[in-house]
Amino acid sequence: MNAAISVVSVVGIGADGWDGLPEGSRRVLRAAEVIVGGPRQLDLLPAAECPGERIAWPSPLRPAVPGLLAAHEGRALAVLASGDPSFYGIARTLTEATEAAGGRDIDIHPHPSSVSYACARLGWPLEAVDTLSLVARPLDALRAALHPGRRLLLLGEGPETPARVAALLREAGWSGTRIRVLEQLGGPAERLLDATAADWPHPRTDALHVLALDCVRDPGTLRLGATPGLPDEAYEHDGQLTKRYVRAATLAALAPAPGELLWDVGGGSGSIGVEWMRTHRDCRAIAVEKSPERAARIGRNAAALGVPALRVVTGPAPDALAGLETPDAVFVGGGLTAPGLLDTCWDALPDGGRLVANTVTLESEALLARWYARHGGELIRLAVSAAVPVGGFTGWRQAMPVTQWSVTKGSTNA
């Protein structure tokens, strides 16, 4: 082949191997001078049909991709992927690598994904099922997806994944959840395992599998909704916690959107960053907390509430903010009067970025009033009262009022 070739072909293949490939995919593999894939995938190809040089992916895979593409520039290169390469597959990594190098195009030949096969076997409508990959991801991320009556499909990382999922469900109070493991979907060795998390009997399964969960919350397990304002008892804390109703109003002002990054400055128990990330799986947050003890607690809360990817930076603000990725929004929940803190947060925000700050002290309230006069936005006071026993009657007990300033940088009222 000549150096004009600039296409990387990505071919999805299932457990049924060569027999399950459409003719278009077979034609690509027959013509390939180099075929890259996992050892299991490469073994599915008949040597007589696919004479090209075979290369197994090195580990770790992602850093090796640019070098491998460069090494075979100008050759007909095919990459094997499990199922649909664009669904939690290698296609994304290859696309990013080729775009960064300004080189080859990607030609994708999909195969039915394991999720499509699983829904077909279970009779589940694909559009009504939540899918979560556990490959190279913390298992605790599953916790945020658990809701009564929901159906989940999990892409497992290895033969011990179903047993680990069952153990997490028991620990989290979802032991009544039905687990079905669908192995070798579409192949001759296809098999279904079926039990609840409470009595899951299989320490290991086939490495090639999908887990299907019918979520059941155990009696007495705390109910966690899908919107901000989780119960205060969902958090481990030492009193430094943005309380439930103020937290819900704060998240509404921050207005998280998929893919955005939040700085949670003065993280306390991490509740704002945690609930920011729970609004969408692509939301990201960095909690900055000067107390090592509280910083460790933020990490535990993030894992327990299903967002283990929340990053915790230990150190005093504003110094600890240096070098952090540019935020889309900033919440300041503590340390407002620290010299230069608000200035640093404001300067870090791009146009369109949001800043929300809460306080209960007169000194910090006066500071927020000055910033409001300078930059506009919205200055409000949140007051929450709860009904409590008063002798044999019931009366209102008011929590300390919270002053909140929220502003969008570059807005017309700023």
Short mmCIF file of C-alpha atoms in Angstrom, two decimals:
data_model
loop_
_atom_site.label_atom_id
_atom_site.label_comp_id
_atom_site.label_asym_id
_atom_site.label_seq_id
_atom_site.Cartn_x
_atom_site.Cartn_y
_atom_site.Cartn_z
CA MET A 1 0.00 0.00 0.00
CA ASN A 2 1.23 3.56 -0.57
CA ALA A 3 1.67 6.47 1.82
CA ALA A 4 -1.55 8.11 0.62
CA ILE A 5 -3.59 5.78 2.83
CA SER A 6 -4.92 7.85 5.72
CA VAL A 7 -7.84 5.83 7.06
CA VAL A 8 -7.95 3.73 10.23
CA SER A 9 -10.72 1.14 10.02
CA VAL A 10 -12.34 0.17 13.32
CA VAL A 11 -14.24 -3.10 13.19
CA GLY A 12 -16.65 -4.21 15.90
CA ILE A 13 -16.70 -7.93 16.58
CA GLY A 14 -18.86 -10.01 18.88
CA ALA A 15 -18.49 -13.27 20.77
CA ASP A 16 -19.66 -15.06 17.62
CA GLY A 17 -16.43 -13.99 15.94
CA TRP A 18 -15.88 -14.19 12.19
CA ASP A 19 -19.23 -15.89 11.57
CA GLY A 20 -21.11 -12.91 13.00
CA LEU A 21 -19.39 -10.24 10.88
CA PRO A 22 -21.16 -8.66 7.91
CA GLU A 23 -19.38 -8.83 4.57
CA GLY A 24 -18.30 -5.18 4.76
CA SER A 25 -16.37 -5.80 7.97
CA ARG A 26 -14.85 -8.99 6.58
CA ARG A 27 -13.68 -7.15 3.49
CA VAL A 28 -11.86 -4.56 5.62
CA LEU A 29 -10.11 -7.24 7.68
CA ARG A 30 -9.08 -9.25 4.63
CA ALA A 31 -7.45 -6.17 3.10
CA ALA A 32 -5.74 -4.99 6.29
CA GLU A 33 -1.94 -5.08 6.35
CA VAL A 34 -1.96 -4.60 10.13
CA ILE A 35 -4.69 -5.73 12.55
CA VAL A 36 -4.61 -4.42 16.13
CA GLY A 37 -6.76 -5.77 18.96
CA GLY A 38 -6.90 -7.64 22.22
CA PRO A 39 -5.59 -11.21 22.18
CA ARG A 40 -9.12 -12.60 22.55
CA GLN A 41 -10.38 -10.57 19.60
CA LEU A 42 -7.40 -11.45 17.38
CA ASP A 43 -7.94 -15.15 18.08
CA LEU A 44 -11.44 -14.88 16.62
CA LEU A 45 -10.08 -14.16 13.13
CA PRO A 46 -9.19 -17.07 10.81
CA ALA A 47 -5.60 -16.81 9.60
CA ALA A 48 -6.52 -17.90 6.08
CA GLU A 49 -9.02 -15.04 5.73
CA CYS A 50 -6.98 -12.35 7.53
CA PRO A 51 -3.27 -12.65 6.65
CA GLY A 52 -2.26 -9.20 7.91
CA GLU A 53 0.28 -8.66 10.68
CA ARG A 54 -1.38 -8.99 14.09
CA ILE A 55 -0.49 -6.72 16.99
CA ALA A 56 -1.93 -7.08 20.49
CA TRP A 57 -2.66 -3.88 22.39
CA PRO A 58 0.01 -3.07 24.95
CA SER A 59 -0.92 -2.10 28.50
CA PRO A 60 -1.69 0.66 29.34
CA LEU A 61 -3.52 1.08 26.07
CA ARG A 62 -4.33 4.80 25.80
CA PRO A 63 -0.74 6.18 25.92
CA ALA A 64 0.34 3.65 23.28
CA VAL A 65 -2.20 4.68 20.63
CA PRO A 66 -0.37 7.70 19.07
CA GLY A 67 2.89 5.81 18.73
CA LEU A 68 1.22 2.77 17.23
CA LEU A 69 -0.61 4.87 14.65
CA ALA A 70 2.59 6.67 13.73
CA ALA A 71 4.53 3.41 13.43
CA HIS A 72 2.12 2.13 10.79
CA GLU A 73 1.48 5.32 8.87
CA GLY A 74 0.82 4.54 5.23
CA ARG A 75 -0.32 0.97 5.83
CA ALA A 76 -3.85 -0.40 5.74
CA LEU A 77 -4.61 -0.50 9.47
CA ALA A 78 -7.63 -2.16 11.07
CA VAL A 79 -8.46 -2.06 14.77
CA LEU A 80 -10.73 -4.64 16.42
CA ALA A 81 -13.22 -3.62 19.10
CA SER A 82 -15.81 -5.45 21.15
CA GLY A 83 -19.33 -4.82 19.85
CA ASP A 84 -20.01 -1.21 18.91
CA PRO A 85 -16.64 0.64 18.94
CA SER A 86 -18.38 3.97 19.59
CA PHE A 87 -20.13 2.76 22.75
CA TYR A 88 -17.60 2.89 25.60
CA GLY A 89 -15.12 1.55 23.04
CA ILE A 90 -11.82 2.29 21.35
CA ALA A 91 -13.32 4.60 18.72
CA ARG A 92 -13.21 7.61 21.03
CA THR A 93 -9.54 7.12 21.90
CA LEU A 94 -8.62 6.65 18.25
CA THR A 95 -10.58 9.70 17.17
CA GLU A 96 -8.90 11.88 19.79
CA ALA A 97 -5.46 10.56 18.83
CA THR A 98 -5.93 11.12 15.10
CA GLU A 99 -7.39 14.60 15.61
CA ALA A 100 -4.45 15.57 17.83
CA ALA A 101 -2.00 14.35 15.18
CA GLY A 102 -3.94 16.00 12.35
CA GLY A 103 -3.72 12.75 10.45
CA ARG A 104 -5.93 9.84 9.55
CA ASP A 105 -9.70 9.59 9.26
CA ILE A 106 -11.63 6.96 11.20
CA ASP A 107 -13.89 4.51 9.37
CA ILE A 108 -16.09 2.67 11.88
CA HIS A 109 -17.85 -0.63 11.19
CA PRO A 110 -20.13 -1.27 14.21
CA HIS A 111 -21.39 -4.57 15.51
CA PRO A 112 -24.42 -4.87 17.84
CA SER A 113 -23.31 -3.76 21.29
CA SER A 114 -23.50 -5.99 24.34
CA VAL A 115 -26.15 -3.61 25.68
CA SER A 116 -28.32 -4.17 22.60
CA TYR A 117 -27.93 -7.92 23.00
CA ALA A 118 -28.75 -7.72 26.72
CA CYS A 119 -31.93 -5.71 26.16
CA ALA A 120 -32.99 -8.16 23.46
CA ARG A 121 -32.52 -11.12 25.82
CA LEU A 122 -34.27 -9.43 28.76
CA GLY A 123 -37.06 -7.79 26.79
CA TRP A 124 -36.06 -4.36 28.10
CA PRO A 125 -36.59 -1.22 25.98
CA LEU A 126 -33.10 0.15 25.35
CA GLU A 127 -34.16 3.78 25.70
CA ALA A 128 -35.55 3.17 29.20
CA VAL A 129 -32.38 1.60 30.61
CA ASP A 130 -29.47 3.40 32.26
CA THR A 131 -26.04 2.10 31.28
CA LEU A 132 -22.88 2.48 33.35
CA SER A 133 -19.39 1.26 32.53
CA LEU A 134 -17.32 -0.09 35.42
CA VAL A 135 -14.25 -0.58 33.22
CA ALA A 136 -11.35 1.35 34.79
CA ARG A 137 -13.84 3.28 36.91
CA PRO A 138 -14.48 3.27 40.67
CA LEU A 139 -17.22 0.85 41.67
CA ASP A 140 -18.67 3.48 44.03
CA ALA A 141 -19.94 5.39 40.98
CA LEU A 142 -22.76 2.84 40.88
CA ARG A 143 -24.25 4.30 44.07
CA ALA A 144 -25.48 7.45 42.32
CA ALA A 145 -27.46 5.39 39.80
CA LEU A 146 -29.43 3.40 42.39
CA HIS A 147 -33.11 4.33 42.48
CA PRO A 148 -36.09 2.09 43.29
CA GLY A 149 -37.52 0.37 40.26
CA ARG A 150 -34.76 1.44 37.90
CA ARG A 151 -33.17 -0.97 35.46
CA LEU A 152 -29.43 -0.69 35.04
CA LEU A 153 -26.99 -2.33 32.66
CA LEU A 154 -23.38 -2.43 33.86
CA LEU A 155 -20.38 -3.16 31.69
CA GLY A 156 -18.17 -5.34 33.87
CA GLU A 157 -14.40 -5.08 34.12
CA GLY A 158 -13.54 -8.69 34.91
CA PRO A 159 -14.74 -12.03 36.29
CA GLU A 160 -15.00 -10.71 39.87
CA THR A 161 -17.11 -7.66 39.00
CA PRO A 162 -20.56 -9.25 39.65
CA ALA A 163 -19.50 -10.42 43.12
CA ARG A 164 -18.10 -6.96 43.90
CA VAL A 165 -21.32 -5.33 42.70
CA ALA A 166 -23.37 -7.68 44.88
CA ALA A 167 -21.23 -6.83 47.90
CA LEU A 168 -21.64 -3.09 47.30
CA LEU A 169 -25.41 -3.47 46.95
CA ARG A 170 -25.61 -5.35 50.25
CA GLU A 171 -23.47 -2.73 52.03
CA ALA A 172 -25.46 0.17 50.53
CA GLY A 173 -28.86 -1.24 51.52
CA TRP A 174 -29.96 -2.60 48.13
CA SER A 175 -29.61 -6.32 48.84
CA GLY A 176 -33.02 -7.15 47.34
CA THR A 177 -31.80 -6.05 43.91
CA ARG A 178 -32.04 -8.77 41.26
CA ILE A 179 -28.75 -9.35 39.42
CA ARG A 180 -28.55 -11.10 36.09
CA VAL A 181 -25.20 -11.70 34.46
CA LEU A 182 -25.30 -12.27 30.71
CA GLU A 183 -22.10 -13.94 29.55
CA GLN A 184 -20.67 -14.30 26.02
CA LEU A 185 -23.66 -12.54 24.46
CA GLY A 186 -24.28 -13.60 20.88
CA GLY A 187 -21.77 -16.44 21.01
CA PRO A 188 -22.09 -20.21 21.30
CA ALA A 189 -21.16 -20.13 25.01
CA GLU A 190 -23.84 -17.58 25.97
CA ARG A 191 -25.11 -18.11 29.54
CA LEU A 192 -27.38 -16.34 32.06
CA LEU A 193 -26.78 -16.23 35.83
CA ASP A 194 -29.66 -15.02 38.01
CA ALA A 195 -29.88 -14.23 41.75
CA THR A 196 -30.32 -11.33 44.17
CA ALA A 197 -27.50 -9.33 45.70
CA ALA A 198 -28.39 -10.84 49.08
CA ASP A 199 -27.67 -14.39 47.96
CA TRP A 200 -25.30 -13.95 45.00
CA PRO A 201 -23.47 -17.30 44.80
CA HIS A 202 -20.85 -16.73 42.09
CA PRO A 203 -17.42 -15.44 43.19
CA ARG A 204 -16.30 -15.36 39.54
CA THR A 205 -18.03 -15.30 36.17
CA ASP A 206 -16.92 -15.21 32.57
CA ALA A 207 -14.86 -12.08 31.95
CA LEU A 208 -17.03 -11.14 28.95
CA HIS A 209 -20.33 -10.16 30.50
CA VAL A 210 -23.00 -7.54 31.12
CA LEU A 211 -24.77 -7.13 34.47
CA ALA A 212 -28.48 -6.32 34.54
CA LEU A 213 -29.89 -4.88 37.78
CA ASP A 214 -33.53 -4.50 38.83
CA CYS A 215 -33.00 -2.04 41.70
CA VAL A 216 -34.77 -2.72 45.01
CA ARG A 217 -34.11 -0.54 48.06
CA ASP A 218 -34.13 -2.40 51.36
CA PRO A 219 -36.57 -1.28 54.10
CA GLY A 220 -34.94 1.35 56.29
CA THR A 221 -32.38 2.44 53.68
CA LEU A 222 -32.26 6.23 53.39
CA ARG A 223 -34.04 7.45 50.26
CA LEU A 224 -31.83 9.64 48.06
CA GLY A 225 -33.59 11.53 45.30
CA ALA A 226 -32.25 12.62 41.93
CA THR A 227 -32.39 16.36 42.68
CA PRO A 228 -30.21 18.53 44.95
CA GLY A 229 -31.25 18.74 48.58
CA LEU A 230 -30.36 15.29 49.89
CA PRO A 231 -31.21 14.63 53.54
CA ASP A 232 -28.59 16.00 55.92
CA GLU A 233 -28.19 12.54 57.44
CA ALA A 234 -26.82 11.30 54.10
CA TYR A 235 -23.58 13.08 55.00
CA GLU A 236 -20.85 12.43 57.51
CA HIS A 237 -20.09 15.85 59.02
CA ASP A 238 -18.91 17.75 62.07
CA GLY A 239 -21.51 20.51 61.78
CA GLN A 240 -19.84 22.17 58.79
CA LEU A 241 -22.60 21.27 56.37
CA THR A 242 -24.71 23.42 54.07
CA LYS A 243 -28.13 22.39 55.28
CA ARG A 244 -30.60 20.68 53.00
CA TYR A 245 -32.91 23.51 51.94
CA VAL A 246 -30.14 26.08 51.62
CA ARG A 247 -28.16 23.49 49.65
CA ALA A 248 -31.03 23.02 47.19
CA ALA A 249 -31.31 26.80 46.68
CA THR A 250 -27.54 27.06 46.26
CA LEU A 251 -27.43 24.38 43.56
CA ALA A 252 -30.30 26.11 41.78
CA ALA A 253 -28.26 29.32 41.72
CA LEU A 254 -25.12 27.49 40.54
CA ALA A 255 -27.14 25.89 37.70
CA PRO A 256 -24.89 22.93 36.84
CA ALA A 257 -24.84 21.67 33.25
CA PRO A 258 -23.25 18.52 31.79
CA GLY A 259 -19.48 18.70 31.50
CA GLU A 260 -19.05 21.79 33.67
CA LEU A 261 -16.48 22.17 36.46
CA LEU A 262 -17.24 23.59 39.91
CA TRP A 263 -14.83 24.93 42.51
CA ASP A 264 -16.33 24.23 45.95
CA VAL A 265 -14.21 26.56 48.10
CA GLY A 266 -14.29 25.90 51.81
CA GLY A 267 -15.70 22.45 51.14
CA GLY A 268 -16.62 21.52 54.72
CA SER A 269 -18.37 18.19 54.20
CA GLY A 270 -18.35 18.46 50.41
CA SER A 271 -22.12 18.55 50.01
CA ILE A 272 -22.22 21.24 47.30
CA GLY A 273 -19.58 19.53 45.17
CA VAL A 274 -21.20 16.14 45.70
CA GLU A 275 -24.66 17.28 44.64
CA TRP A 276 -23.26 19.28 41.72
CA MET A 277 -21.72 16.04 40.40
CA ARG A 278 -24.87 14.00 41.06
CA THR A 279 -26.88 16.21 38.69
CA HIS A 280 -25.13 14.62 35.69
CA ARG A 281 -22.42 11.99 35.28
CA ASP A 282 -20.28 14.42 33.24
CA CYS A 283 -20.29 17.18 35.86
CA ARG A 284 -16.96 17.65 37.65
CA ALA A 285 -16.01 19.32 40.91
CA ILE A 286 -12.95 20.28 42.91
CA ALA A 287 -13.46 20.77 46.66
CA VAL A 288 -10.88 22.97 48.40
CA GLU A 289 -10.65 22.49 52.17
CA LYS A 290 -7.87 23.63 54.52
CA SER A 291 -8.57 21.02 57.23
CA PRO A 292 -7.01 17.62 56.42
CA GLU A 293 -9.65 15.91 58.58
CA ARG A 294 -12.51 17.55 56.71
CA ALA A 295 -10.81 16.95 53.36
CA ALA A 296 -10.69 13.23 54.12
CA ARG A 297 -14.36 13.37 55.12
CA ILE A 298 -15.26 14.99 51.79
CA GLY A 299 -13.64 12.05 50.02
CA ARG A 300 -15.65 9.56 52.05
CA ASN A 301 -18.91 11.43 51.41
CA ALA A 302 -18.19 11.58 47.68
CA ALA A 303 -17.61 7.82 47.51
CA ALA A 304 -20.65 6.98 49.65
CA LEU A 305 -22.92 9.14 47.49
CA GLY A 306 -21.72 7.84 44.16
CA VAL A 307 -19.32 10.53 42.92
CA PRO A 308 -15.86 9.16 43.81
CA ALA A 309 -14.28 11.25 41.03
CA LEU A 310 -14.77 14.44 43.06
CA ARG A 311 -11.27 15.89 43.50
CA VAL A 312 -10.24 17.17 46.92
CA VAL A 313 -7.47 19.76 47.32
CA THR A 314 -6.22 20.23 50.87
CA GLY A 315 -5.00 23.70 51.71
CA PRO A 316 -6.14 27.24 52.53
CA ALA A 317 -7.77 29.38 49.87
CA PRO A 318 -6.88 31.44 47.94
CA ASP A 319 -3.37 29.92 47.81
CA ALA A 320 -4.73 26.40 47.17
CA LEU A 321 -6.59 27.64 44.08
CA ALA A 322 -3.41 28.34 42.16
CA GLY A 323 -3.01 26.15 39.10
CA LEU A 324 -6.49 24.62 39.20
CA GLU A 325 -8.38 24.12 35.94
CA THR A 326 -10.58 27.07 34.97
CA PRO A 327 -14.01 26.64 36.58
CA ASP A 328 -17.41 27.18 35.04
CA ALA A 329 -18.83 28.01 38.46
CA VAL A 330 -17.48 28.76 41.93
CA PHE A 331 -19.17 28.29 45.28
CA VAL A 332 -17.67 29.92 48.34
CA GLY A 333 -19.09 28.39 51.49
CA GLY A 334 -16.43 29.42 53.98
CA GLY A 335 -13.51 31.78 54.49
CA LEU A 336 -15.08 34.70 52.61
CA THR A 337 -13.09 37.28 54.55
CA ALA A 338 -9.74 35.67 53.73
CA PRO A 339 -7.68 38.36 51.97
CA GLY A 340 -7.97 38.11 48.20
CA LEU A 341 -10.32 35.11 48.16
CA LEU A 342 -13.23 36.64 46.26
CA ASP A 343 -10.85 38.48 43.93
CA THR A 344 -9.06 35.22 43.06
CA CYS A 345 -12.33 33.38 42.44
CA TRP A 346 -13.72 36.21 40.32
CA ASP A 347 -10.55 36.50 38.22
CA ALA A 348 -10.54 32.72 37.63
CA LEU A 349 -14.04 32.72 36.12
CA PRO A 350 -14.48 33.15 32.37
CA ASP A 351 -17.26 35.33 30.99
CA GLY A 352 -20.52 33.50 31.61
CA GLY A 353 -19.14 31.78 34.69
CA ARG A 354 -21.22 31.85 37.86
CA LEU A 355 -20.22 32.67 41.41
CA VAL A 356 -22.36 31.90 44.44
CA ALA A 357 -21.36 32.75 48.01
CA ASN A 358 -23.20 32.02 51.26
CA THR A 359 -22.64 33.47 54.70
CA VAL A 360 -24.26 33.75 58.12
CA THR A 361 -21.98 36.43 59.62
CA LEU A 362 -22.44 40.20 59.52
CA GLU A 363 -18.84 40.76 58.47
CA SER A 364 -19.08 38.50 55.44
CA GLU A 365 -22.54 39.87 54.65
CA ALA A 366 -21.09 43.37 54.47
CA LEU A 367 -18.40 42.08 52.08
CA LEU A 368 -21.01 40.49 49.83
CA ALA A 369 -23.03 43.72 49.83
CA ARG A 370 -19.99 45.61 48.51
CA TRP A 371 -19.40 43.03 45.76
CA TYR A 372 -23.10 43.15 44.89
CA ALA A 373 -22.92 46.94 44.57
CA ARG A 374 -19.89 46.60 42.28
CA HIS A 375 -20.90 43.63 40.09
CA GLY A 376 -24.67 43.26 40.43
CA GLY A 377 -26.24 39.82 40.42
CA GLU A 378 -28.74 38.80 43.06
CA LEU A 379 -28.46 39.25 46.82
CA ILE A 380 -31.01 37.32 48.86
CA ARG A 381 -31.56 36.09 52.40
CA LEU A 382 -32.69 32.52 53.01
CA ALA A 383 -34.53 31.81 56.23
CA VAL A 384 -35.79 28.34 57.10
CA SER A 385 -37.93 27.43 60.08
CA ALA A 386 -38.83 23.95 61.28
CA ALA A 387 -41.79 22.87 63.37
CA VAL A 388 -40.68 21.59 66.81
CA PRO A 389 -42.44 20.59 70.03
CA VAL A 390 -43.13 23.45 72.46
CA GLY A 391 -44.40 21.75 75.60
CA GLY A 392 -47.56 20.02 74.48
CA PHE A 393 -47.85 22.20 71.39
CA THR A 394 -45.86 22.89 68.23
CA GLY A 395 -43.95 26.00 67.29
CA TRP A 396 -41.43 27.27 64.78
CA ARG A 397 -37.67 27.19 65.35
CA GLN A 398 -35.74 29.33 62.90
CA ALA A 399 -32.27 28.39 61.69
CA MET A 400 -29.68 31.13 61.27
CA PRO A 401 -30.57 33.12 58.13
CA VAL A 402 -28.17 32.72 55.22
CA THR A 403 -27.22 35.61 52.97
CA GLN A 404 -26.52 34.48 49.42
CA TRP A 405 -24.95 36.43 46.59
CA SER A 406 -25.10 34.95 43.10
CA VAL A 407 -23.78 36.53 39.92
CA THR A 408 -22.88 35.66 36.35
CA LYS A 409 -19.65 37.25 35.18
CA GLY A 410 -20.15 39.48 32.17
CA SER A 411 -23.93 39.54 32.46
CA THR A 412 -25.82 42.74 31.73
CA ASN A 413 -26.61 43.33 35.40
CA ALA A 414 -23.03 42.75 36.54
#
